[in-house]
Amino acid sequence: MNKICEYDLCTGCAACANICPKGCIKMLPDKFGFKRPVIDESVCIKCRLCQKICPTNNLVDKKSPKVCFAGWSLDNFDRQTSTSGGIASVISNYVINKGGVVYGVVCEKIDVLHIRIDSKSALSQLKGSKYVQSNISENLYKQIRRDINNNLNVLFFGTPCQIAGLKSFVGDKSDKIIFIDIICHGTPSQQILQDHLKTICDISSIQNIKFREPEGYFLTLVSNEDTILYRKGFPEDYYLNGFQYGLFHRPSCYQCPYALKERVSDITIGDFWGLGNTEYSKDKVSVILCNTKKGIDVINEVRDSIFLEQRSIAEAISGNSQLRHPSQKHEFYTLFHRMYPIIGYILSVKICLTKFYIKNYIFKLLYSNSRFKIWYNRKKTA
């Protein structure tokens, strides 16, 4: 057996590798760096557990949101050091205080991966957006199952496809895990990110990567002395531009079955884009969609630590396109993927984004004209 699901529909969730009783499935990168299951057929016993567990073959149930909130952490430091409103941090602290464990994504130098955290002091590692697909090891879900069997409270953060993979893996024990998904815009591979970093500096000097700052979207590389090696934002940074415009997401992202209002998690979080009239600043406000009774119960447990205002579900959906449909492919997506293995990352991305940079240059020239600037700002706020 050499195929688990359709190639372009594989999300890389690693459920198949975790379930294999012989350990004959490894998650290895393809030529674009996307992790995919590779089967050692000399060891495979053809039990087909991998095919049965695959959430692409057997879609996980989704639930419509029951209630929507705008919210943020009442701890000002927590809120300011978070990408959005700090809701993830509040819930993580709640689970750790109950003697539980949290599974989330960290940046270890240039590697982005899911890890297990069992202490409050380590929770800060989970802060910040990571605009790249995290690595899930062939043992991570097994560790989560052990935690469940040991009656630990478990909180898992991930993209919807990763949550679907874990839910498929644990089966009827899903009720013992708090699932929180992010509103995902698609995931480039770590190989693409690392190829980008190589064009900037010696990657061995990078100790941390940040993708977002209070001022907006910035790719910031930091050394071990907290020295900033590089900091460029959208639209100056090639990687952020490619990410924003869907140039190099995983193929499955463009036909994602989870990019809709029905969710696979207990709670969905993200920025509250499109937030309407309020009596407070719209800066660093999280959207919180409670999709299950468990999700509502969790929010009620941490209510004293967060500001909450109930908003309409329709408002959250209208303000965030990824709650309505998957990301759109860039018009030169196919061209990029044909050129990339041959001429490399930097030349491929420059060619494919040339049209964008020309448009951006023209806009800057026009915007320097005061009349155009007034007209444009009026049109934007109308």
XYZ file of C-alpha atoms in Angstrom:
382
model
C 0.000 0.000 0.000
C 1.529 3.313 -1.066
C -1.357 5.751 -0.829
C -3.360 6.960 2.163
C -5.430 9.786 0.634
C -5.473 11.948 -2.468
C -2.124 13.704 -2.820
C -3.407 17.277 -3.130
C -5.896 16.793 -0.269
C -3.319 15.634 2.301
C -3.085 18.214 5.094
C 0.029 16.748 6.744
C -1.821 16.277 10.054
C 0.318 13.179 10.889
C -2.599 11.144 12.253
C -1.587 8.271 9.957
C 2.014 8.248 11.213
C 0.852 8.306 14.847
C -1.636 5.445 14.416
C 0.635 3.043 12.515
C 1.223 -0.028 14.745
C 4.510 -0.851 12.996
C 5.900 2.694 12.873
C 6.422 2.317 9.132
C 5.008 5.751 8.203
C 7.300 8.770 8.315
C 6.342 12.370 7.624
C 8.893 13.496 5.047
C 9.093 16.680 2.953
C 8.203 16.708 -0.731
C 10.120 18.904 -3.182
C 8.269 21.976 -1.894
C 8.924 21.107 1.753
C 5.405 19.949 2.677
C 5.465 17.019 5.094
C 3.706 13.963 3.660
C 3.362 10.360 4.840
C 5.866 7.974 3.279
C 5.231 4.261 3.880
C 7.983 1.677 4.253
C 6.188 -1.097 2.399
C 8.703 -3.699 3.541
C 7.366 -3.259 7.095
C 3.711 -2.411 6.336
C 1.234 -5.121 7.378
C -1.601 -3.590 5.300
C -3.890 -3.093 8.310
C -5.155 0.120 6.632
C -5.506 1.915 9.969
C -3.834 4.904 8.326
C -6.554 5.136 5.676
C -9.309 4.691 8.252
C -7.891 7.343 10.580
C -7.214 9.921 7.842
C -9.628 12.862 8.292
C -9.457 13.534 4.552
C -11.011 10.114 3.892
C -13.442 10.366 6.810
C -14.395 13.971 7.492
C -14.712 14.943 11.140
C -18.050 16.354 12.298
C -18.308 20.131 12.404
C -20.551 22.301 14.555
C -22.072 25.702 13.911
C -21.014 28.326 16.486
C -23.411 28.653 19.408
C -22.281 32.077 20.559
C -19.746 34.744 19.568
C -17.791 37.133 21.759
C -15.339 39.960 21.323
C -12.808 39.762 24.131
C -9.342 40.217 25.550
C -7.248 39.383 28.591
C -7.700 41.753 31.527
C -3.982 41.365 32.245
C -2.594 44.286 30.267
C 0.889 42.774 29.858
C -0.621 39.497 28.685
C -2.773 41.292 26.138
C -0.001 43.522 24.813
C 2.432 40.616 24.367
C -0.128 38.537 22.496
C -0.859 38.724 18.776
C -4.538 39.394 19.374
C -6.392 39.734 22.664
C -4.543 37.138 24.765
C -7.502 34.748 25.086
C -5.314 31.729 24.285
C -2.964 32.704 27.102
C -5.799 33.028 29.638
C -7.226 29.589 28.801
C -3.750 28.027 28.838
C -3.096 29.369 32.335
C -6.474 28.051 33.462
C -5.637 24.516 32.244
C -2.143 24.553 33.798
C -3.595 25.795 37.118
C -5.863 22.750 37.116
C -2.833 20.477 36.798
C -3.312 19.956 33.078
C -1.081 20.205 30.020
C -1.146 22.413 26.943
C -0.109 21.463 23.418
C 0.720 24.372 21.148
C 3.186 25.766 18.630
C 6.601 27.216 19.422
C 9.488 28.634 17.434
C 12.763 26.884 18.305
C 15.312 28.919 16.380
C 14.128 28.361 12.781
C 11.964 25.302 13.497
C 8.245 25.665 14.181
C 6.715 22.691 15.965
C 4.045 21.454 18.347
C 5.230 20.713 21.868
C 3.797 19.708 25.243
C 3.870 22.271 28.082
C 3.129 21.476 31.727
C 4.292 24.639 33.518
C 3.138 28.255 33.547
C 6.683 29.513 33.100
C 6.903 27.897 29.663
C 3.570 29.163 28.336
C 5.072 32.379 26.951
C 6.711 30.255 24.232
C 3.280 29.774 22.666
C 2.632 33.486 22.181
C 2.597 34.980 18.717
C 1.357 34.010 15.278
C 3.353 31.539 13.202
C 2.638 31.914 9.501
C 3.957 28.508 8.535
C 2.851 24.904 9.031
C 4.055 23.475 12.345
C 5.680 20.059 12.513
C 3.754 17.361 14.374
C 5.926 14.419 15.339
C 5.011 10.754 14.824
C 4.624 10.510 18.629
C 2.760 13.681 19.593
C -0.757 12.260 19.395
C 0.390 9.163 21.261
C 1.621 11.405 24.092
C -1.744 13.159 24.172
C -3.498 9.803 24.423
C -1.257 8.870 27.355
C -2.137 12.157 29.058
C -5.838 11.423 28.597
C -5.426 7.918 29.987
C -3.676 9.457 33.011
C -6.743 11.685 33.556
C -4.914 14.938 32.821
C -6.769 17.956 31.516
C -5.518 18.512 27.965
C -5.715 21.671 25.871
C -4.726 21.481 22.198
C -4.176 24.473 19.921
C -3.873 23.979 16.196
C -5.174 24.631 12.716
C -8.548 23.032 11.964
C -6.916 20.242 9.926
C -4.559 19.397 12.804
C -7.500 19.258 15.203
C -9.347 16.987 12.759
C -6.313 14.683 12.692
C -6.102 14.509 16.493
C -9.852 13.974 16.832
C -9.678 11.081 14.376
C -6.773 9.624 16.327
C -8.324 9.758 19.822
C -11.831 8.853 18.632
C -14.442 8.715 21.393
C -11.954 10.198 23.868
C -12.202 13.590 22.146
C -14.485 14.822 24.919
C -11.487 14.719 27.295
C -9.616 17.382 25.281
C -10.304 21.099 24.919
C -9.798 21.848 21.225
C -9.046 25.434 20.168
C -8.474 26.194 16.520
C -7.194 29.369 14.930
C -8.846 31.016 11.957
C -6.293 29.766 9.456
C -5.359 31.570 6.239
C -3.295 28.688 4.852
C 0.128 27.255 5.584
C 3.392 27.554 3.637
C 6.050 24.912 4.257
C 8.976 25.441 6.595
C 11.318 24.775 3.685
C 9.955 27.841 1.873
C 10.352 29.921 5.032
C 13.898 28.692 5.599
C 14.845 29.341 1.974
C 13.623 32.887 2.526
C 15.657 33.249 5.723
C 18.794 32.094 3.895
C 18.512 35.098 1.591
C 18.604 37.410 4.617
C 21.312 36.201 6.998
C 23.246 33.236 8.366
C 20.356 31.134 9.720
C 22.559 29.689 12.473
C 22.479 33.131 14.141
C 18.656 33.176 14.377
C 17.281 32.378 17.818
C 13.682 33.488 17.342
C 11.278 34.441 14.561
C 8.331 36.794 14.909
C 5.678 37.196 12.244
C 3.505 39.856 13.801
C 3.971 42.976 15.912
C 1.589 45.558 17.408
C 2.244 47.819 14.400
C 1.190 45.139 11.928
C 2.695 42.312 9.873
C 6.469 42.222 10.284
C 8.935 39.414 9.824
C 11.487 39.939 12.590
C 14.569 37.785 13.152
C 16.224 37.924 16.551
C 19.649 36.667 17.707
C 20.464 35.233 21.135
C 21.477 38.689 22.383
C 17.995 39.955 21.486
C 19.614 41.833 18.629
C 17.286 42.381 15.685
C 18.940 40.859 12.632
C 16.152 41.746 10.234
C 12.773 43.458 10.393
C 10.632 44.124 7.365
C 6.895 44.313 7.075
C 4.229 43.878 4.484
C 4.655 44.774 1.612
C 8.469 44.947 1.762
C 9.104 41.349 2.854
C 8.789 38.722 0.108
C 7.665 35.923 2.431
C 4.869 37.944 4.028
C 3.689 39.039 0.586
C 3.643 35.471 -0.711
C 1.766 34.373 2.405
C -0.812 37.174 2.211
C -1.546 36.555 -1.451
C -1.650 32.758 -1.419
C 1.482 32.161 -3.497
C 2.848 29.158 -1.630
C 0.300 27.545 0.693
C -0.082 23.788 0.896
C -2.264 22.547 -2.028
C -4.979 21.320 0.354
C -5.364 24.857 1.762
C -7.050 26.056 -1.424
C -9.790 23.447 -1.089
C -9.897 23.382 2.710
C -13.093 21.734 4.059
C -12.682 23.621 7.361
C -12.667 27.191 5.993
C -16.324 27.842 6.768
C -18.482 28.859 9.696
C -18.980 25.268 10.881
C -15.951 24.347 13.023
C -14.215 21.189 14.263
C -13.141 22.725 17.582
C -14.724 23.663 20.895
C -13.511 27.260 20.530
C -12.316 29.207 17.494
C -10.131 32.282 18.031
C -8.558 34.957 15.888
C -8.523 38.695 15.271
C -11.982 40.243 15.268
C -11.780 41.730 11.801
C -14.864 43.657 10.757
C -15.840 44.520 14.311
C -18.653 47.063 14.134
C -19.529 49.945 16.453
C -18.093 49.606 19.949
C -17.358 51.750 22.956
C -13.783 50.468 23.132
C -10.675 50.424 20.978
C -10.631 47.764 18.270
C -6.921 47.180 18.834
C -6.006 43.674 20.019
C -9.531 42.295 20.232
C -10.065 38.553 19.799
C -13.028 36.954 18.149
C -14.195 33.991 20.240
C -16.564 31.483 18.675
C -17.886 28.909 21.133
C -18.885 25.947 19.009
C -19.790 23.404 21.695
C -21.157 23.343 25.218
C -17.646 22.472 26.373
C -16.359 25.629 24.720
C -18.998 27.754 26.448
C -18.169 26.133 29.792
C -14.445 26.911 29.356
C -15.142 30.573 28.585
C -17.422 30.783 31.629
C -14.616 29.337 33.788
C -12.196 32.100 32.755
C -14.769 34.886 32.567
C -13.252 36.733 35.543
C -9.928 37.032 33.678
C -11.225 38.386 30.389
C -13.336 41.178 29.009
C -16.272 39.752 27.060
C -18.929 41.326 24.917
C -21.379 39.161 23.035
C -21.504 39.954 19.326
C -23.442 38.433 16.471
C -22.026 35.352 14.777
C -22.864 36.944 11.424
C -20.574 39.900 12.257
C -17.614 37.584 12.869
C -18.268 35.642 9.674
C -18.682 38.728 7.492
C -15.433 40.209 8.798
C -13.298 37.125 8.183
C -13.200 35.523 4.749
C -11.673 32.291 6.112
C -14.977 31.647 7.907
C -16.627 31.683 4.478
C -14.205 30.101 2.017
C -10.590 28.893 1.645
C -7.727 31.161 0.628
C -7.496 32.005 -3.053
C -4.582 30.772 -5.143
C -2.255 33.456 -6.415
C -2.546 33.872 -10.187
C 1.082 32.732 -10.564
C 0.860 29.846 -8.061
C 1.475 27.180 -10.724
C 4.322 29.171 -12.252
C 6.004 29.548 -8.857
C 5.833 25.808 -8.181
C 7.252 24.993 -11.602
C 10.157 27.394 -11.217
C 10.974 26.915 -7.530
C 12.621 23.443 -7.772
C 14.639 24.610 -10.796
C 15.757 28.195 -10.179
C 15.229 28.398 -6.423
C 13.081 30.399 -4.048
C 14.216 34.002 -4.322
C 14.196 34.325 -8.119
C 10.880 32.475 -8.369
C 9.149 34.677 -5.804
C 10.538 37.889 -7.323
C 9.244 36.946 -10.768
C 5.817 35.929 -9.471
C 5.367 39.057 -7.347
C 6.635 41.536 -9.975
C 3.089 42.586 -10.896
C 2.280 43.214 -7.222
C 5.371 45.385 -6.698
C 4.650 47.449 -9.798
C 1.094 48.098 -8.581
C 2.389 48.957 -5.107
C 4.954 51.381 -6.558
C 2.292 53.148 -8.638
C -0.023 53.376 -5.628
C 2.735 54.972 -3.513
C 3.329 57.590 -6.230
C -0.379 58.376 -6.377
C -0.727 58.419 -2.593
C 1.962 61.059 -2.354
C -0.505 63.342 -4.152
C -2.634 65.052 -1.481
C -5.837 65.071 -3.575
C -5.608 61.371 -4.335
C -4.800 60.675 -0.672
C -7.951 62.515 0.512
C -10.118 60.777 -2.115
C -8.695 57.340 -1.306
C -9.128 57.713 2.462
C -12.722 58.877 2.033
C -13.457 55.916 -0.234
C -11.807 53.514 2.198
C -13.893 54.676 5.161
C -17.169 55.022 3.236
